[in-house]
Amino acid sequence: MAYARWKHILIESQRHALKAVDECNCSSGNYSDFLTHMHKAWHYLLHAEFHMAKIDYHYKDAQTGQHKLIDGEAKAWHLEWCLKQRYTNSADPVRLNAELFVALRNKVEHRYEHNLKIVTGGKAQALVMNYEQEMVDHFGPAFSLADRLRFPIALQTLTAEGQAQLQEAAKKPRDLVAKFEASIESDVLDDMKYDYRVRLVPIVGKRNDADLAVNFVNLDELTDDEHAVMTKAGRTGTVITKVKHVETMNREKLRASDVAKRVEAELPFHFSLYGEHTEMWRRLNIRPAKDAPDPCITDARYCIYDEPVSTYLYTDAWVKKIIKEIGTVEKYRKFFGKDPRMKKVTTLPKQAEPAHDHRPIGKTA
């Protein structure tokens, strides 16, 4: 079947990506091969993007303006230059992550190969996930590799003995990464697009047909308190092993009227149950409309559907979310496109000052 040139390049890119993941996940795999194949996967992916966008990705002679040739073929941009053209911000975590692995591919010593795999595990995960995201963003979900990749089982990460072994093995090759990261801002180093660190939480309770063996949690979808806990765990290297119980009772949930009262108590203007509150849950898409075919499709961070009583209940996080979104006059005006109804300020009448007796102390009438 005749494909467009960009699609041939993309298929070759996917082939290398799958080979790379196989090498990384295989217990007898070669990490140098992972680096090589992911290098080629990213290289071909960006070439496919440029080709589809009709961008000339070949080097030209500065004097003649003609393509530089190698064995009669125009010399294509190296991966380093492709990354600079695709991600023009030098502090972009995706670009820095890929540049790290370009550097590792060029400098890795075979005697440190296995230990380097341990040190850069989270960064390798980010490299593959960034690759997948880049490909889907540009070519669509039909090209996703998600159905061909699996979550690997790694015993070393699941036992105390394994953790101790990892710490010991990581000492020498860590310097290679530290030199690369010396000038990178801390917020970029913490970005999951640069270093993807996973914490495992066993799930118990009744399963359903939609359950997967591994469920990924997006940090952007957590409440502030949950995000703080997970971020702290990530920085300290803590593996969360406490069993997670699924909530089955609607404790500490709020009715819509309670939400409106609590929000209004915090604001200098009025907040209506049937006005502002209804418009906010609709626009922020935290629950379906009243006549929706499936009322249970809610954003569980903020709202749940209580089926026995056929009503929606809200969380404390929803109250905080509302205040964060419209908590000032400026934010309210920006969100609703109108001025809020300010609360009336009741002022007490000014009381007359008591008459002063100007007679000298000790004198009486």
XYZ file of C-alpha atoms in Angstrom:
365
model
C 0.000 0.000 0.000
C 1.392 3.398 -0.992
C 1.732 5.725 1.986
C 2.737 9.357 2.102
C 6.450 9.814 2.773
C 5.816 11.178 6.284
C 3.847 8.059 7.208
C 6.690 5.761 6.141
C 9.027 7.790 8.355
C 6.557 7.641 11.255
C 6.138 3.866 10.982
C 9.909 3.480 11.139
C 9.924 5.728 14.198
C 7.326 3.529 15.912
C 9.317 0.402 15.103
C 12.345 1.820 16.911
C 10.252 2.981 19.869
C 8.807 -0.495 20.382
C 12.267 -2.065 20.077
C 13.562 0.403 22.664
C 10.832 -0.416 25.187
C 11.360 -4.133 24.659
C 15.061 -3.700 25.432
C 14.336 -1.664 28.538
C 11.682 -4.026 29.925
C 13.491 -7.268 29.187
C 15.488 -8.558 32.172
C 18.376 -9.372 29.828
C 17.886 -6.252 27.706
C 20.671 -3.879 26.754
C 20.277 -0.280 27.954
C 22.603 1.005 25.253
C 20.212 -0.473 22.698
C 17.326 1.286 24.442
C 19.187 4.589 24.144
C 19.997 3.964 20.479
C 16.483 2.947 19.471
C 14.787 5.795 21.353
C 17.249 8.201 19.764
C 16.185 6.961 16.338
C 12.497 6.912 17.322
C 12.567 10.589 18.317
C 14.727 11.454 15.305
C 12.332 9.901 12.796
C 9.287 11.247 14.642
C 10.451 14.849 14.272
C 11.480 14.237 10.656
C 7.961 12.925 9.989
C 6.476 16.058 11.556
C 8.713 18.344 9.509
C 8.006 16.407 6.323
C 4.251 16.571 6.870
C 4.507 20.327 7.551
C 6.641 20.755 4.394
C 9.614 22.049 6.419
C 12.977 21.424 4.778
C 14.897 19.531 7.487
C 18.192 19.202 5.601
C 21.456 21.046 6.107
C 22.448 23.646 3.532
C 25.804 25.071 2.574
C 26.084 28.610 3.971
C 27.723 29.934 0.810
C 25.902 28.163 -2.015
C 22.568 27.555 -0.320
C 22.601 24.025 -1.730
C 21.917 20.917 0.335
C 24.911 19.250 1.911
C 25.202 15.724 0.545
C 26.287 12.408 2.057
C 26.610 9.556 -0.457
C 24.530 11.564 -2.867
C 21.676 12.148 -0.374
C 20.785 15.419 1.331
C 22.086 15.415 4.916
C 19.135 15.559 7.349
C 19.218 17.472 10.606
C 20.619 15.631 13.612
C 18.306 14.988 16.545
C 19.886 17.758 18.636
C 19.069 20.332 15.958
C 15.588 18.892 15.403
C 14.842 19.309 19.114
C 15.978 22.930 19.023
C 13.686 23.642 16.070
C 10.694 21.822 17.566
C 11.095 23.124 21.128
C 12.476 26.634 20.865
C 12.397 27.178 24.643
C 15.711 25.852 25.942
C 14.106 25.197 29.358
C 11.308 23.026 27.947
C 11.288 19.809 30.064
C 10.492 17.636 27.021
C 13.464 19.020 25.115
C 15.792 18.744 28.133
C 14.702 15.163 28.756
C 15.469 14.186 25.157
C 18.771 16.109 25.194
C 19.823 14.218 28.322
C 19.421 10.913 26.506
C 21.276 12.238 23.477
C 24.166 13.030 25.818
C 23.924 9.641 27.537
C 23.918 7.820 24.194
C 27.097 9.625 23.194
C 28.936 9.165 26.498
C 27.601 6.085 28.272
C 30.267 3.684 29.486
C 29.318 0.023 29.137
C 30.539 -0.825 32.637
C 27.979 1.606 34.059
C 25.206 0.626 31.667
C 23.068 -1.412 34.086
C 23.431 1.047 36.969
C 22.680 3.972 34.671
C 19.420 2.261 33.791
C 18.529 2.343 37.495
C 19.439 6.008 37.934
C 17.579 7.231 34.853
C 14.524 4.975 35.087
C 12.042 7.806 35.655
C 13.626 9.904 32.936
C 13.451 6.982 30.499
C 9.764 6.592 31.322
C 9.273 10.314 30.625
C 11.203 9.982 27.339
C 8.811 7.294 26.107
C 5.674 9.060 27.378
C 6.759 12.357 25.816
C 7.340 10.511 22.560
C 3.845 9.012 22.682
C 2.264 12.393 23.493
C 4.164 14.155 20.722
C 3.122 11.541 18.188
C -0.560 11.540 19.166
C -0.674 15.356 19.278
C 0.619 15.633 15.712
C -0.718 12.526 13.980
C -3.792 11.584 16.001
C -4.792 8.779 18.426
C -4.790 6.193 15.618
C -0.979 6.183 15.871
C -0.856 5.649 19.640
C 1.361 2.822 20.900
C -0.633 2.397 24.124
C -2.191 -0.901 23.086
C 1.240 -2.389 22.344
C 3.071 -1.350 25.523
C 2.721 -2.970 28.940
C 3.523 -2.013 32.525
C 6.676 -3.976 33.481
C 7.080 -5.988 36.671
C 10.231 -4.985 38.565
C 10.870 -6.917 41.763
C 13.722 -4.688 42.888
C 11.353 -1.794 43.384
C 8.940 -3.785 45.537
C 11.142 -4.982 48.409
C 13.287 -3.274 51.046
C 16.273 -5.370 49.941
C 15.740 -4.274 46.374
C 15.623 -0.633 47.426
C 18.946 -0.952 49.243
C 20.493 -2.572 46.183
C 19.255 0.225 43.960
C 20.729 2.901 46.223
C 24.142 1.236 46.229
C 24.178 0.670 42.480
C 23.204 4.265 41.734
C 26.210 5.954 43.350
C 28.756 5.960 40.506
C 26.638 6.668 37.395
C 24.665 9.378 39.201
C 27.513 11.822 38.518
C 26.886 11.565 34.779
C 23.347 12.827 35.228
C 24.274 15.380 37.908
C 26.619 17.202 35.528
C 23.864 17.519 32.938
C 21.348 18.778 35.517
C 23.667 21.253 37.244
C 22.299 24.287 35.394
C 18.632 23.230 35.176
C 16.047 24.983 37.358
C 14.516 22.891 40.148
C 10.950 23.310 38.866
C 12.016 21.765 35.542
C 13.768 18.888 37.300
C 10.525 18.218 39.208
C 8.438 18.317 36.033
C 7.081 14.873 35.158
C 7.830 15.534 31.492
C 11.482 15.512 32.492
C 11.487 12.786 35.145
C 8.415 10.548 35.508
C 8.408 8.948 38.951
C 5.764 6.371 39.823
C 4.466 5.447 43.258
C 2.547 2.190 43.635
C -0.638 2.052 45.712
C -2.346 -1.365 46.001
C -6.089 -1.164 45.281
C -8.577 -3.364 47.114
C -12.307 -3.687 47.007
C -14.816 -4.981 44.536
C -13.551 -4.715 40.987
C -15.585 -4.150 37.860
C -15.117 -4.940 34.196
C -13.558 -1.543 33.542
C -10.700 -2.075 36.020
C -7.130 -2.288 34.790
C -4.207 -3.824 36.649
C -2.566 -0.383 36.724
C -4.395 2.922 37.024
C -2.463 6.118 36.399
C -3.293 9.221 38.430
C -2.786 12.635 36.851
C -1.343 15.006 39.461
C -3.188 17.893 37.821
C -6.480 16.222 38.778
C -5.716 15.888 42.489
C -6.881 18.242 45.226
C -4.273 20.550 46.744
C -3.890 18.304 49.801
C -3.557 15.137 47.705
C -1.070 16.839 45.406
C 1.055 17.915 48.378
C 1.181 14.358 49.747
C 2.150 12.852 46.397
C 4.730 15.548 45.685
C 6.360 15.018 49.064
C 6.444 11.269 48.487
C 8.040 11.802 45.098
C 10.798 14.015 46.471
C 11.672 11.718 49.352
C 11.488 8.549 47.294
C 8.735 7.119 49.468
C 6.797 4.180 48.098
C 3.208 4.427 49.334
C 2.121 0.920 50.324
C -0.879 1.663 52.516
C -3.925 -0.123 51.190
C -6.376 2.248 49.540
C -9.995 1.712 50.554
C -12.716 2.947 48.232
C -15.116 5.339 49.940
C -18.589 3.857 50.180
C -20.427 6.455 52.326
C -21.107 10.091 51.604
C -19.551 11.419 54.734
C -18.594 15.104 54.764
C -20.382 15.784 51.469
C -22.345 18.978 50.960
C -25.683 19.765 49.387
C -25.741 22.531 46.805
C -27.434 24.913 49.248
C -24.648 24.296 51.783
C -22.038 25.032 49.125
C -23.710 28.342 48.261
C -23.894 29.384 51.921
C -20.249 28.529 52.605
C -19.032 30.308 49.485
C -21.078 33.446 50.130
C -19.765 33.593 53.700
C -16.246 33.932 52.287
C -17.017 36.540 49.630
C -17.763 40.275 49.775
C -20.602 39.776 47.286
C -23.645 37.547 46.872
C -23.383 33.997 45.509
C -26.649 32.462 44.286
C -27.519 28.760 44.423
C -29.552 28.805 41.215
C -27.507 31.496 39.468
C -23.747 31.488 39.938
C -23.478 27.976 41.369
C -25.418 26.340 38.534
C -23.472 28.235 35.894
C -20.167 27.267 37.480
C -20.794 23.509 37.604
C -22.007 23.645 34.029
C -19.072 25.623 32.674
C -16.459 23.718 34.677
C -18.117 20.436 33.681
C -18.090 18.826 37.125
C -21.466 17.072 36.702
C -23.973 16.360 33.936
C -27.204 18.251 33.378
C -30.368 17.188 35.216
C -31.793 15.242 32.258
C -28.509 13.514 31.297
C -28.830 9.784 30.466
C -26.094 8.875 32.952
C -26.150 11.127 36.037
C -23.145 9.359 37.571
C -20.584 10.855 35.182
C -19.144 13.500 37.518
C -15.759 14.915 38.429
C -15.372 12.973 41.662
C -12.957 15.526 43.087
C -15.827 17.972 43.384
C -19.128 16.159 43.035
C -20.765 12.716 43.295
C -24.238 11.453 42.462
C -26.076 9.910 45.389
C -28.265 7.378 43.606
C -30.507 6.300 46.528
C -31.759 9.854 47.039
C -31.272 10.999 43.424
C -29.254 14.100 44.217
C -25.801 15.552 43.678
C -23.476 16.088 46.612
C -20.380 18.268 46.606
C -17.005 18.214 48.317
C -15.079 20.740 50.352
C -12.652 20.907 47.426
C -15.497 22.289 45.290
C -16.044 25.123 47.751
C -12.330 25.945 47.592
C -12.374 25.685 43.813
C -15.237 28.177 43.526
C -13.519 30.674 45.820
C -10.288 30.292 43.879
C -12.044 30.858 40.538
C -14.245 33.873 41.449
C -13.046 34.991 44.887
C -12.428 38.632 43.939
C -14.450 41.182 42.034
C -11.958 41.011 39.164
C -12.103 37.209 38.980
C -15.912 37.244 39.208
C -16.148 39.788 36.396
C -13.745 37.779 34.227
C -15.624 34.499 34.803
C -19.231 35.707 34.496
C -18.722 38.786 32.317
C -20.616 41.035 34.707
C -20.187 42.775 38.037
C -21.152 40.919 41.243
C -23.973 42.025 43.508
C -22.066 43.493 46.407
C -23.279 42.912 49.931
C -24.734 45.915 51.718
C -22.472 47.203 54.444
C -24.445 48.163 57.512
C -22.939 51.091 59.394
C -23.980 52.004 62.880
C -25.077 55.605 63.445
C -22.343 57.737 64.836
C -22.927 58.213 68.506
C -22.698 61.656 70.050
C -19.611 62.239 72.098
C -20.279 62.681 75.818
C -20.282 66.224 77.068
C -17.015 67.226 78.668
C -16.937 68.949 82.010
C -14.263 71.587 81.715
C -14.310 72.507 85.376
C -11.049 71.967 87.225
C -10.624 68.640 88.950
C -11.837 68.764 92.513
C -14.409 71.523 91.871
C -18.056 70.664 92.348
C -21.205 72.523 91.521
